[in-house]
PDB file of C-alpha atoms in Angstrom:
ATOM      1  CA  MET A 463      23.254   6.879  -4.239  1.00 39.00           C
ATOM      2  CA  SER A 464      19.651   8.037  -3.864  1.00 48.00           C
ATOM      3  CA  GLU A 465      18.016   9.297  -0.673  1.00 75.00           C
ATOM      4  CA  ARG A 466      15.959   6.147  -0.194  1.00 86.00           C
ATOM      5  CA  GLU A 467      15.706   5.092   3.434  1.00 93.00           C
ATOM      6  CA  LEU A 468      17.327   1.711   4.094  1.00 96.00           C
ATOM      7  CA  PHE A 469      16.866  -0.519   7.152  1.00 97.00           C
ATOM      8  CA  ILE A 470      18.851  -3.754   7.142  1.00 97.00           C
ATOM      9  CA  ALA A 471      17.445  -6.354   9.525  1.00 95.00           C
ATOM     10  CA  GLY A 472      19.282  -9.407  10.771  1.00 90.00           C
ATOM     11  CA  GLY A 473      16.712 -11.816   9.396  1.00 89.00           C
ATOM     12  CA  ALA A 474      13.122 -12.206   8.210  1.00 90.00           C
ATOM     13  CA  ASP A 475      11.656 -12.204  11.731  1.00 93.00           C
ATOM     14  CA  ASP A 476      13.511  -9.004  12.642  1.00 95.00           C
ATOM     15  CA  LEU A 477      12.307  -7.437   9.412  1.00 96.00           C
ATOM     16  CA  ALA A 478       8.692  -8.408  10.179  1.00 96.00           C
ATOM     17  CA  ARG A 479       8.912  -6.823  13.630  1.00 96.00           C
ATOM     18  CA  GLU A 480      10.271  -3.575  12.207  1.00 97.00           C
ATOM     19  CA  ALA A 481       7.572  -3.589   9.534  1.00 98.00           C
ATOM     20  CA  ALA A 482       4.870  -4.154  12.174  1.00 98.00           C
ATOM     21  CA  VAL A 483       6.072  -1.150  14.177  1.00 97.00           C
ATOM     22  CA  ARG A 484       6.046   1.017  11.057  1.00 98.00           C
ATOM     23  CA  PHE A 485       2.648  -0.307   9.943  1.00 98.00           C
ATOM     24  CA  LEU A 486       1.129   0.577  13.303  1.00 97.00           C
ATOM     25  CA  ASP A 487       2.802   3.989  13.331  1.00 97.00           C
ATOM     26  CA  ALA A 488       1.385   4.777   9.895  1.00 97.00           C
ATOM     27  CA  ALA A 489      -2.072   3.565  10.938  1.00 98.00           C
ATOM     28  CA  GLN A 490      -2.120   5.511  14.198  1.00 98.00           C
ATOM     29  CA  GLN A 491      -0.773   8.671  12.550  1.00 98.00           C
ATOM     30  CA  SER A 492      -3.252   8.528   9.667  1.00 98.00           C
ATOM     31  CA  ILE A 493      -6.217   7.919  11.947  1.00 98.00           C
ATOM     32  CA  ALA A 494      -5.145  10.840  14.139  1.00 98.00           C
ATOM     33  CA  ASP A 495      -4.667  13.075  11.087  1.00 98.00           C
ATOM     34  CA  HIS A 496      -7.788  12.316   9.082  1.00 97.00           C
ATOM     35  CA  GLY A 497      -9.822   9.628  10.791  1.00 98.00           C
ATOM     36  CA  ARG A 498      -8.853   6.579   8.773  1.00 98.00           C
ATOM     37  CA  CYS A 499      -5.945   4.639   7.313  1.00 98.00           C
ATOM     38  CA  ALA A 500      -6.088   3.245   3.787  1.00 98.00           C
ATOM     39  CA  VAL A 501      -3.547   0.491   3.160  1.00 98.00           C
ATOM     40  CA  ALA A 502      -2.627  -1.464   0.023  1.00 98.00           C
ATOM     41  CA  LEU A 503      -1.205  -4.911   0.759  1.00 98.00           C
ATOM     42  CA  SER A 504       1.070  -7.169  -1.268  1.00 97.00           C
ATOM     43  CA  GLY A 505       1.435 -10.932  -1.336  1.00 94.00           C
ATOM     44  CA  GLY A 506       4.388 -13.233  -0.848  1.00 89.00           C
ATOM     45  CA  SER A 507       6.211 -14.979   1.956  1.00 87.00           C
ATOM     46  CA  THR A 508       7.820 -11.837   3.416  1.00 89.00           C
ATOM     47  CA  PRO A 509       4.578  -9.864   3.958  1.00 95.00           C
ATOM     48  CA  LYS A 510       2.988 -13.084   5.219  1.00 95.00           C
ATOM     49  CA  ARG A 511       5.257 -12.939   8.270  1.00 95.00           C
ATOM     50  CA  LEU A 512       4.155  -9.360   8.881  1.00 97.00           C
ATOM     51  CA  TYR A 513       0.451 -10.187   8.591  1.00 98.00           C
ATOM     52  CA  ARG A 514       0.771 -13.053  11.051  1.00 97.00           C
ATOM     53  CA  LEU A 515       2.592 -10.772  13.471  1.00 97.00           C
ATOM     54  CA  LEU A 516      -0.043  -8.030  13.218  1.00 98.00           C
ATOM     55  CA  ALA A 517      -2.707 -10.621  14.068  1.00 98.00           C
ATOM     56  CA  GLN A 518      -1.025 -11.385  17.401  1.00 97.00           C
ATOM     57  CA  PRO A 519      -0.874  -9.401  20.639  1.00 96.00           C
ATOM     58  CA  PRO A 520       0.321  -6.806  21.355  1.00 95.00           C
ATOM     59  CA  TYR A 521       0.147  -5.633  17.739  1.00 96.00           C
ATOM     60  CA  ARG A 522      -3.498  -6.512  17.118  1.00 96.00           C
ATOM     61  CA  TYR A 523      -4.553  -4.281  20.021  1.00 96.00           C
ATOM     62  CA  ALA A 524      -2.460  -1.286  18.988  1.00 97.00           C
ATOM     63  CA  VAL A 525      -4.765   0.100  16.308  1.00 97.00           C
ATOM     64  CA  ASP A 526      -8.486   0.754  15.848  1.00 98.00           C
ATOM     65  CA  TRP A 527      -9.163  -1.730  13.053  1.00 98.00           C
ATOM     66  CA  SER A 528     -12.608  -0.260  12.414  1.00 98.00           C
ATOM     67  CA  LYS A 529     -10.797   2.736  10.909  1.00 98.00           C
ATOM     68  CA  VAL A 530      -8.379   0.723   8.747  1.00 98.00           C
ATOM     69  CA  TYR A 531      -9.338   0.090   5.111  1.00 98.00           C
ATOM     70  CA  MET A 532      -7.591  -2.675   3.207  1.00 98.00           C
ATOM     71  CA  PHE A 533      -6.834  -2.666  -0.503  1.00 98.00           C
ATOM     72  CA  PHE A 534      -4.211  -4.466  -2.608  1.00 98.00           C
ATOM     73  CA  ALA A 535      -1.205  -3.294  -4.592  1.00 98.00           C
ATOM     74  CA  ASP A 536      -1.796  -6.115  -7.066  1.00 98.00           C
ATOM     75  CA  GLU A 537      -3.644  -9.383  -7.386  1.00 98.00           C
ATOM     76  CA  ARG A 538      -3.386 -12.540  -9.433  1.00 98.00           C
ATOM     77  CA  PHE A 539      -6.400 -12.929 -11.735  1.00 98.00           C
ATOM     78  CA  VAL A 540      -7.731 -15.991  -9.958  1.00 98.00           C
ATOM     79  CA  PRO A 541     -10.713 -16.566  -7.634  1.00 98.00           C
ATOM     80  CA  HIS A 542     -10.215 -15.333  -4.084  1.00 98.00           C
ATOM     81  CA  ASP A 543     -10.181 -18.890  -2.757  1.00 97.00           C
ATOM     82  CA  ASP A 544      -7.378 -19.923  -5.109  1.00 97.00           C
ATOM     83  CA  PRO A 545      -4.018 -20.703  -3.451  1.00 96.00           C
ATOM     84  CA  ASP A 546      -2.392 -18.034  -5.653  1.00 96.00           C
ATOM     85  CA  SER A 547      -4.757 -15.307  -4.429  1.00 98.00           C
ATOM     86  CA  THR A 548      -3.272 -12.510  -2.345  1.00 98.00           C
ATOM     87  CA  MET A 549      -6.736 -11.898  -0.933  1.00 98.00           C
ATOM     88  CA  LEU A 550      -6.766 -15.476   0.388  1.00 98.00           C
ATOM     89  CA  LEU A 551      -3.330 -15.033   1.957  1.00 98.00           C
ATOM     90  CA  ALA A 552      -4.366 -11.779   3.654  1.00 98.00           C
ATOM     91  CA  ARG A 553      -7.655 -13.234   4.871  1.00 98.00           C
ATOM     92  CA  GLU A 554      -6.097 -16.367   6.342  1.00 98.00           C
ATOM     93  CA  THR A 555      -3.157 -14.627   8.008  1.00 98.00           C
ATOM     94  CA  LEU A 556      -4.655 -11.265   9.030  1.00 98.00           C
ATOM     95  CA  PHE A 557      -8.257 -10.392   8.224  1.00 98.00           C
ATOM     96  CA  ASP A 558      -9.761 -13.402  10.005  1.00 98.00           C
ATOM     97  CA  HIS A 559      -7.793 -12.670  13.178  1.00 97.00           C
ATOM     98  CA  VAL A 560      -8.364  -8.958  13.825  1.00 98.00           C
ATOM     99  CA  PRO A 561     -11.609  -6.985  14.310  1.00 97.00           C
ATOM    100  CA  LEU A 562     -11.549  -5.623  10.773  1.00 98.00           C
ATOM    101  CA  PRO A 563     -15.092  -4.967   9.469  1.00 98.00           C
ATOM    102  CA  PRO A 564     -15.781  -6.886   6.229  1.00 98.00           C
ATOM    103  CA  GLU A 565     -16.951  -3.674   4.580  1.00 98.00           C
ATOM    104  CA  ASN A 566     -13.454  -2.242   5.117  1.00 98.00           C
ATOM    105  CA  ILE A 567     -11.923  -4.789   2.732  1.00 98.00           C
ATOM    106  CA  PHE A 568     -11.730  -3.936  -0.975  1.00 98.00           C
ATOM    107  CA  PRO A 569     -10.345  -6.892  -2.955  1.00 98.00           C
ATOM    108  CA  MET A 570      -9.615  -6.495  -6.631  1.00 98.00           C
ATOM    109  CA  PRO A 571     -12.403  -8.203  -8.631  1.00 98.00           C
ATOM    110  CA  THR A 572     -11.161 -11.343 -10.364  1.00 98.00           C
ATOM    111  CA  VAL A 573     -14.296 -13.332 -11.231  1.00 97.00           C
ATOM    112  CA  GLY A 574     -17.040 -12.720 -13.774  1.00 96.00           C
ATOM    113  CA  LEU A 575     -15.278  -9.930 -15.650  1.00 97.00           C
ATOM    114  CA  ALA A 576     -12.616  -9.657 -18.309  1.00 98.00           C
ATOM    115  CA  PRO A 577      -9.331  -8.351 -16.849  1.00 98.00           C
ATOM    116  CA  GLU A 578      -9.710  -4.900 -18.416  1.00 98.00           C
ATOM    117  CA  GLN A 579     -13.275  -4.641 -17.120  1.00 98.00           C
ATOM    118  CA  ALA A 580     -12.123  -5.690 -13.664  1.00 98.00           C
ATOM    119  CA  ALA A 581      -9.376  -3.061 -13.714  1.00 98.00           C
ATOM    120  CA  ALA A 582     -11.863  -0.359 -14.722  1.00 98.00           C
ATOM    121  CA  GLU A 583     -14.317  -1.449 -12.024  1.00 98.00           C
ATOM    122  CA  HIS A 584     -11.675  -1.358  -9.322  1.00 98.00           C
ATOM    123  CA  ALA A 585     -10.399   2.008 -10.560  1.00 98.00           C
ATOM    124  CA  ALA A 586     -13.952   3.324 -10.119  1.00 98.00           C
ATOM    125  CA  THR A 587     -14.042   1.877  -6.588  1.00 98.00           C
ATOM    126  CA  LEU A 588     -10.802   3.675  -5.737  1.00 98.00           C
ATOM    127  CA  ALA A 589     -11.995   6.939  -7.287  1.00 98.00           C
ATOM    128  CA  ALA A 590     -15.169   6.829  -5.189  1.00 98.00           C
ATOM    129  CA  PHE A 591     -13.327   5.983  -1.967  1.00 98.00           C
ATOM    130  CA  PHE A 592     -10.601   8.600  -2.364  1.00 98.00           C
ATOM    131  CA  ALA A 593     -12.776  11.172  -4.174  1.00 98.00           C
ATOM    132  CA  SER A 594     -10.004  11.491  -6.746  1.00 97.00           C
ATOM    133  CA  PRO A 595      -9.010   9.844 -10.047  1.00 96.00           C
ATOM    134  CA  LEU A 596      -5.766   8.711  -8.397  1.00 97.00           C
ATOM    135  CA  PRO A 597      -5.824   7.162  -4.905  1.00 98.00           C
ATOM    136  CA  LYS A 598      -3.703   8.574  -2.101  1.00 97.00           C
ATOM    137  CA  PHE A 599      -3.007   5.600   0.133  1.00 98.00           C
ATOM    138  CA  ASP A 600      -1.702   6.216   3.622  1.00 98.00           C
ATOM    139  CA  LEU A 601       0.526   3.155   3.300  1.00 98.00           C
ATOM    140  CA  ILE A 602       1.446   0.739   0.516  1.00 98.00           C
ATOM    141  CA  LEU A 603       3.371  -2.450   1.196  1.00 98.00           C
ATOM    142  CA  LEU A 604       5.532  -3.578  -1.698  1.00 98.00           C
ATOM    143  CA  GLY A 605       8.041  -6.303  -2.458  1.00 97.00           C
ATOM    144  CA  MET A 606      10.647  -6.595  -5.169  1.00 97.00           C
ATOM    145  CA  GLY A 607      11.533  -9.520  -7.398  1.00 96.00           C
ATOM    146  CA  PRO A 608      15.054 -10.456  -8.500  1.00 96.00           C
ATOM    147  CA  ASP A 609      14.211  -8.824 -11.843  1.00 96.00           C
ATOM    148  CA  GLY A 610      13.336  -5.513 -10.183  1.00 97.00           C
ATOM    149  CA  HIS A 611       9.575  -5.783 -10.564  1.00 97.00           C
ATOM    150  CA  THR A 612       7.246  -4.503  -7.864  1.00 97.00           C
ATOM    151  CA  ALA A 613       3.513  -5.041  -7.489  1.00 98.00           C
ATOM    152  CA  SER A 614       2.825  -6.472 -10.976  1.00 98.00           C
ATOM    153  CA  LEU A 615       4.891  -3.842 -12.773  1.00 98.00           C
ATOM    154  CA  PHE A 616       7.544  -5.738 -14.715  1.00 98.00           C
ATOM    155  CA  PRO A 617      10.663  -4.532 -16.571  1.00 97.00           C
ATOM    156  CA  GLY A 618       9.984  -3.883 -20.235  1.00 95.00           C
ATOM    157  CA  PHE A 619       6.213  -3.619 -19.776  1.00 96.00           C
ATOM    158  CA  PRO A 620       4.426  -0.385 -20.676  1.00 92.00           C
ATOM    159  CA  ASP A 621       3.569   2.443 -18.307  1.00 96.00           C
ATOM    160  CA  TYR A 622      -0.111   1.900 -17.701  1.00 97.00           C
ATOM    161  CA  PRO A 623      -2.478   4.871 -17.578  1.00 97.00           C
ATOM    162  CA  GLY A 624      -4.975   5.486 -14.804  1.00 98.00           C
ATOM    163  CA  SER A 625      -4.882   3.875 -11.373  1.00 98.00           C
ATOM    164  CA  VAL A 626      -5.441   0.138 -12.012  1.00 98.00           C
ATOM    165  CA  ALA A 627      -4.246  -1.951 -14.958  1.00 98.00           C
ATOM    166  CA  ALA A 628      -4.714  -5.451 -16.307  1.00 98.00           C
ATOM    167  CA  VAL A 629      -1.382  -7.183 -16.888  1.00 98.00           C
ATOM    168  CA  HIS A 630      -1.060  -9.960 -19.463  1.00 98.00           C
ATOM    169  CA  GLY A 631       1.908 -12.256 -20.016  1.00 97.00           C
ATOM    170  CA  SER A 632       3.458 -11.843 -16.592  1.00 96.00           C
ATOM    171  CA  PRO A 633       6.890 -13.531 -16.479  1.00 95.00           C
ATOM    172  CA  LYS A 634       5.814 -14.917 -13.106  1.00 90.00           C
ATOM    173  CA  PRO A 635       2.799 -17.218 -13.019  1.00 93.00           C
ATOM    174  CA  PRO A 636      -0.097 -16.792 -13.116  1.00 95.00           C
ATOM    175  CA  PRO A 637       0.230 -14.770 -16.324  1.00 97.00           C
ATOM    176  CA  THR A 638      -2.800 -12.486 -15.858  1.00 98.00           C
ATOM    177  CA  ARG A 639      -2.894  -9.976 -13.012  1.00 98.00           C
ATOM    178  CA  LEU A 640      -4.326  -6.682 -11.841  1.00 98.00           C
ATOM    179  CA  THR A 641      -2.026  -4.004 -10.456  1.00 98.00           C
ATOM    180  CA  LEU A 642      -1.930  -0.484  -9.186  1.00 98.00           C
ATOM    181  CA  THR A 643      -0.111   1.671 -11.706  1.00 98.00           C
ATOM    182  CA  LEU A 644       3.117   3.534 -11.092  1.00 98.00           C
ATOM    183  CA  ASP A 645       1.180   6.808 -10.958  1.00 97.00           C
ATOM    184  CA  ALA A 646      -1.163   5.415  -8.307  1.00 98.00           C
ATOM    185  CA  ILE A 647       1.620   3.973  -6.150  1.00 98.00           C
ATOM    186  CA  ASN A 648       3.611   7.195  -6.272  1.00 97.00           C
ATOM    187  CA  GLN A 649       0.715   9.142  -4.726  1.00 97.00           C
ATOM    188  CA  ALA A 650       1.069   7.243  -1.428  1.00 97.00           C
ATOM    189  CA  ARG A 651       1.992   9.045   1.779  1.00 97.00           C
ATOM    190  CA  ARG A 652       4.174   6.143   2.901  1.00 97.00           C
ATOM    191  CA  ILE A 653       5.600   3.099   1.125  1.00 97.00           C
ATOM    192  CA  LEU A 654       7.279   0.136   2.782  1.00 98.00           C
ATOM    193  CA  PHE A 655       9.363  -2.198   0.651  1.00 98.00           C
ATOM    194  CA  LEU A 656       9.897  -5.601   2.289  1.00 98.00           C
ATOM    195  CA  VAL A 657      12.738  -7.480   0.588  1.00 97.00           C
ATOM    196  CA  THR A 658      14.450 -10.715   1.625  1.00 96.00           C
ATOM    197  CA  GLY A 659      16.884 -13.154   0.039  1.00 95.00           C
ATOM    198  CA  ALA A 660      20.349 -13.167  -1.496  1.00 96.00           C
ATOM    199  CA  ASP A 661      18.850 -13.347  -4.992  1.00 97.00           C
ATOM    200  CA  LYS A 662      17.703  -9.722  -4.582  1.00 97.00           C
ATOM    201  CA  ALA A 663      21.088  -8.307  -3.515  1.00 97.00           C
ATOM    202  CA  GLU A 664      22.460  -7.213  -6.902  1.00 97.00           C
ATOM    203  CA  THR A 665      19.089  -5.843  -7.999  1.00 97.00           C
ATOM    204  CA  LEU A 666      18.802  -3.880  -4.770  1.00 97.00           C
ATOM    205  CA  ARG A 667      22.245  -2.394  -5.394  1.00 96.00           C
ATOM    206  CA  THR A 668      21.118  -1.366  -8.887  1.00 96.00           C
ATOM    207  CA  VAL A 669      18.022   0.330  -7.457  1.00 95.00           C
ATOM    208  CA  PHE A 670      19.994   2.261  -4.849  1.00 94.00           C
ATOM    209  CA  ALA A 671      22.603   3.287  -7.427  1.00 92.00           C
ATOM    210  CA  ASP A 672      19.902   4.897  -9.597  1.00 87.00           C
ATOM    211  CA  PRO A 673      19.547   8.444  -8.221  1.00 79.00           C
ATOM    212  CA  ALA A 674      17.444   9.789 -11.113  1.00 85.00           C
ATOM    213  CA  PRO A 675      15.235   6.974 -12.431  1.00 90.00           C
ATOM    214  CA  THR A 676      13.952   7.187 -15.990  1.00 91.00           C
ATOM    215  CA  ALA A 677      11.418   5.179 -17.969  1.00 90.00           C
ATOM    216  CA  ALA A 678      14.217   2.690 -18.680  1.00 90.00           C
ATOM    217  CA  SER A 679      14.920   2.103 -14.971  1.00 94.00           C
ATOM    218  CA  LEU A 680      13.725  -0.938 -13.057  1.00 96.00           C
ATOM    219  CA  PRO A 681      10.113  -0.557 -11.886  1.00 97.00           C
ATOM    220  CA  ALA A 682      11.156  -0.749  -8.217  1.00 97.00           C
ATOM    221  CA  ALA A 683      13.595   2.114  -8.772  1.00 95.00           C
ATOM    222  CA  ARG A 684      10.813   4.267 -10.185  1.00 96.00           C
ATOM    223  CA  ILE A 685       8.886   4.305  -6.915  1.00 96.00           C
ATOM    224  CA  LYS A 686       9.416   7.742  -5.396  1.00 90.00           C
ATOM    225  CA  ALA A 687      12.117   7.869  -2.733  1.00 80.00           C
ATOM    226  CA  GLU A 688      10.296  10.453  -0.612  1.00 85.00           C
ATOM    227  CA  GLY A 689       8.090   8.662   1.906  1.00 86.00           C
ATOM    228  CA  ALA A 690       9.471   5.236   0.986  1.00 94.00           C
ATOM    229  CA  ALA A 691      11.481   2.974   3.278  1.00 97.00           C
ATOM    230  CA  TRP A 692      13.275  -0.189   2.255  1.00 97.00           C
ATOM    231  CA  LEU A 693      13.278  -2.893   4.930  1.00 98.00           C
ATOM    232  CA  VAL A 694      15.580  -5.695   3.841  1.00 97.00           C
ATOM    233  CA  ASP A 695      17.231  -8.666   5.485  1.00 97.00           C
ATOM    234  CA  ARG A 696      21.007  -9.046   5.677  1.00 96.00           C
ATOM    235  CA  GLU A 697      21.151 -11.317   2.620  1.00 96.00           C
ATOM    236  CA  ALA A 698      19.209  -8.908   0.414  1.00 96.00           C
ATOM    237  CA  GLY A 699      21.220  -5.958   1.673  1.00 96.00           C
ATOM    238  CA  SER A 700      24.617  -7.660   1.427  1.00 96.00           C
ATOM    239  CA  ALA A 701      25.701  -5.639  -1.635  1.00 95.00           C
ATOM    240  CA  LEU A 702      24.894  -2.375   0.182  1.00 92.00           C
ATOM    241  CA  ILE A 703      26.785  -3.051   3.419  1.00 83.00           C
TER     242      ILE A 703
END
């Protein structure tokens, strides 16, 4: 079994509380170390619980939001007011409820450009912010699908070059997406996987039984173990107990 850190929570609410504590720790540590915290968020029902929690006291008062910078691990290629948009989810559950300056939010562009153009534009935004071709996020929040995908990196899809890629033909709708690449994600100082549901249990066991991932491994297994923590509920972790 690999050296991935595993935390099994009793349920989704317990998982969200643990994630909130770790989010705030990462933010406080990064701000103390180098004056800011750059975070990449993910969508879905599990992170949604976390975002709502962070927007409430005492969590919302535990970090200097003016020094937190929000990005996204992936995004559906839809307008930011579309129900499928991760930007919309983050805005409604978190951004609108904490003193986060609008200029600290960097959504992936999804309107007025072809997907490849949008990916290149966002890659340039990241390169300017991080002063590097590959970003080094302080924290990335990720999920995992029953098929082992994470962000919008799906099994059987190519390894994308650079930092941001356009994804076509996603097996999950909508079919067109933008995503951070594996290389970009693996630069992060900390990664939190948030995984819930019995339908993830066997896949999670496969990931944890893969000590030396290769190009043929599930995308979630190819995220570096160092600096990554897996926060899962009891149902998702049932095959590891």
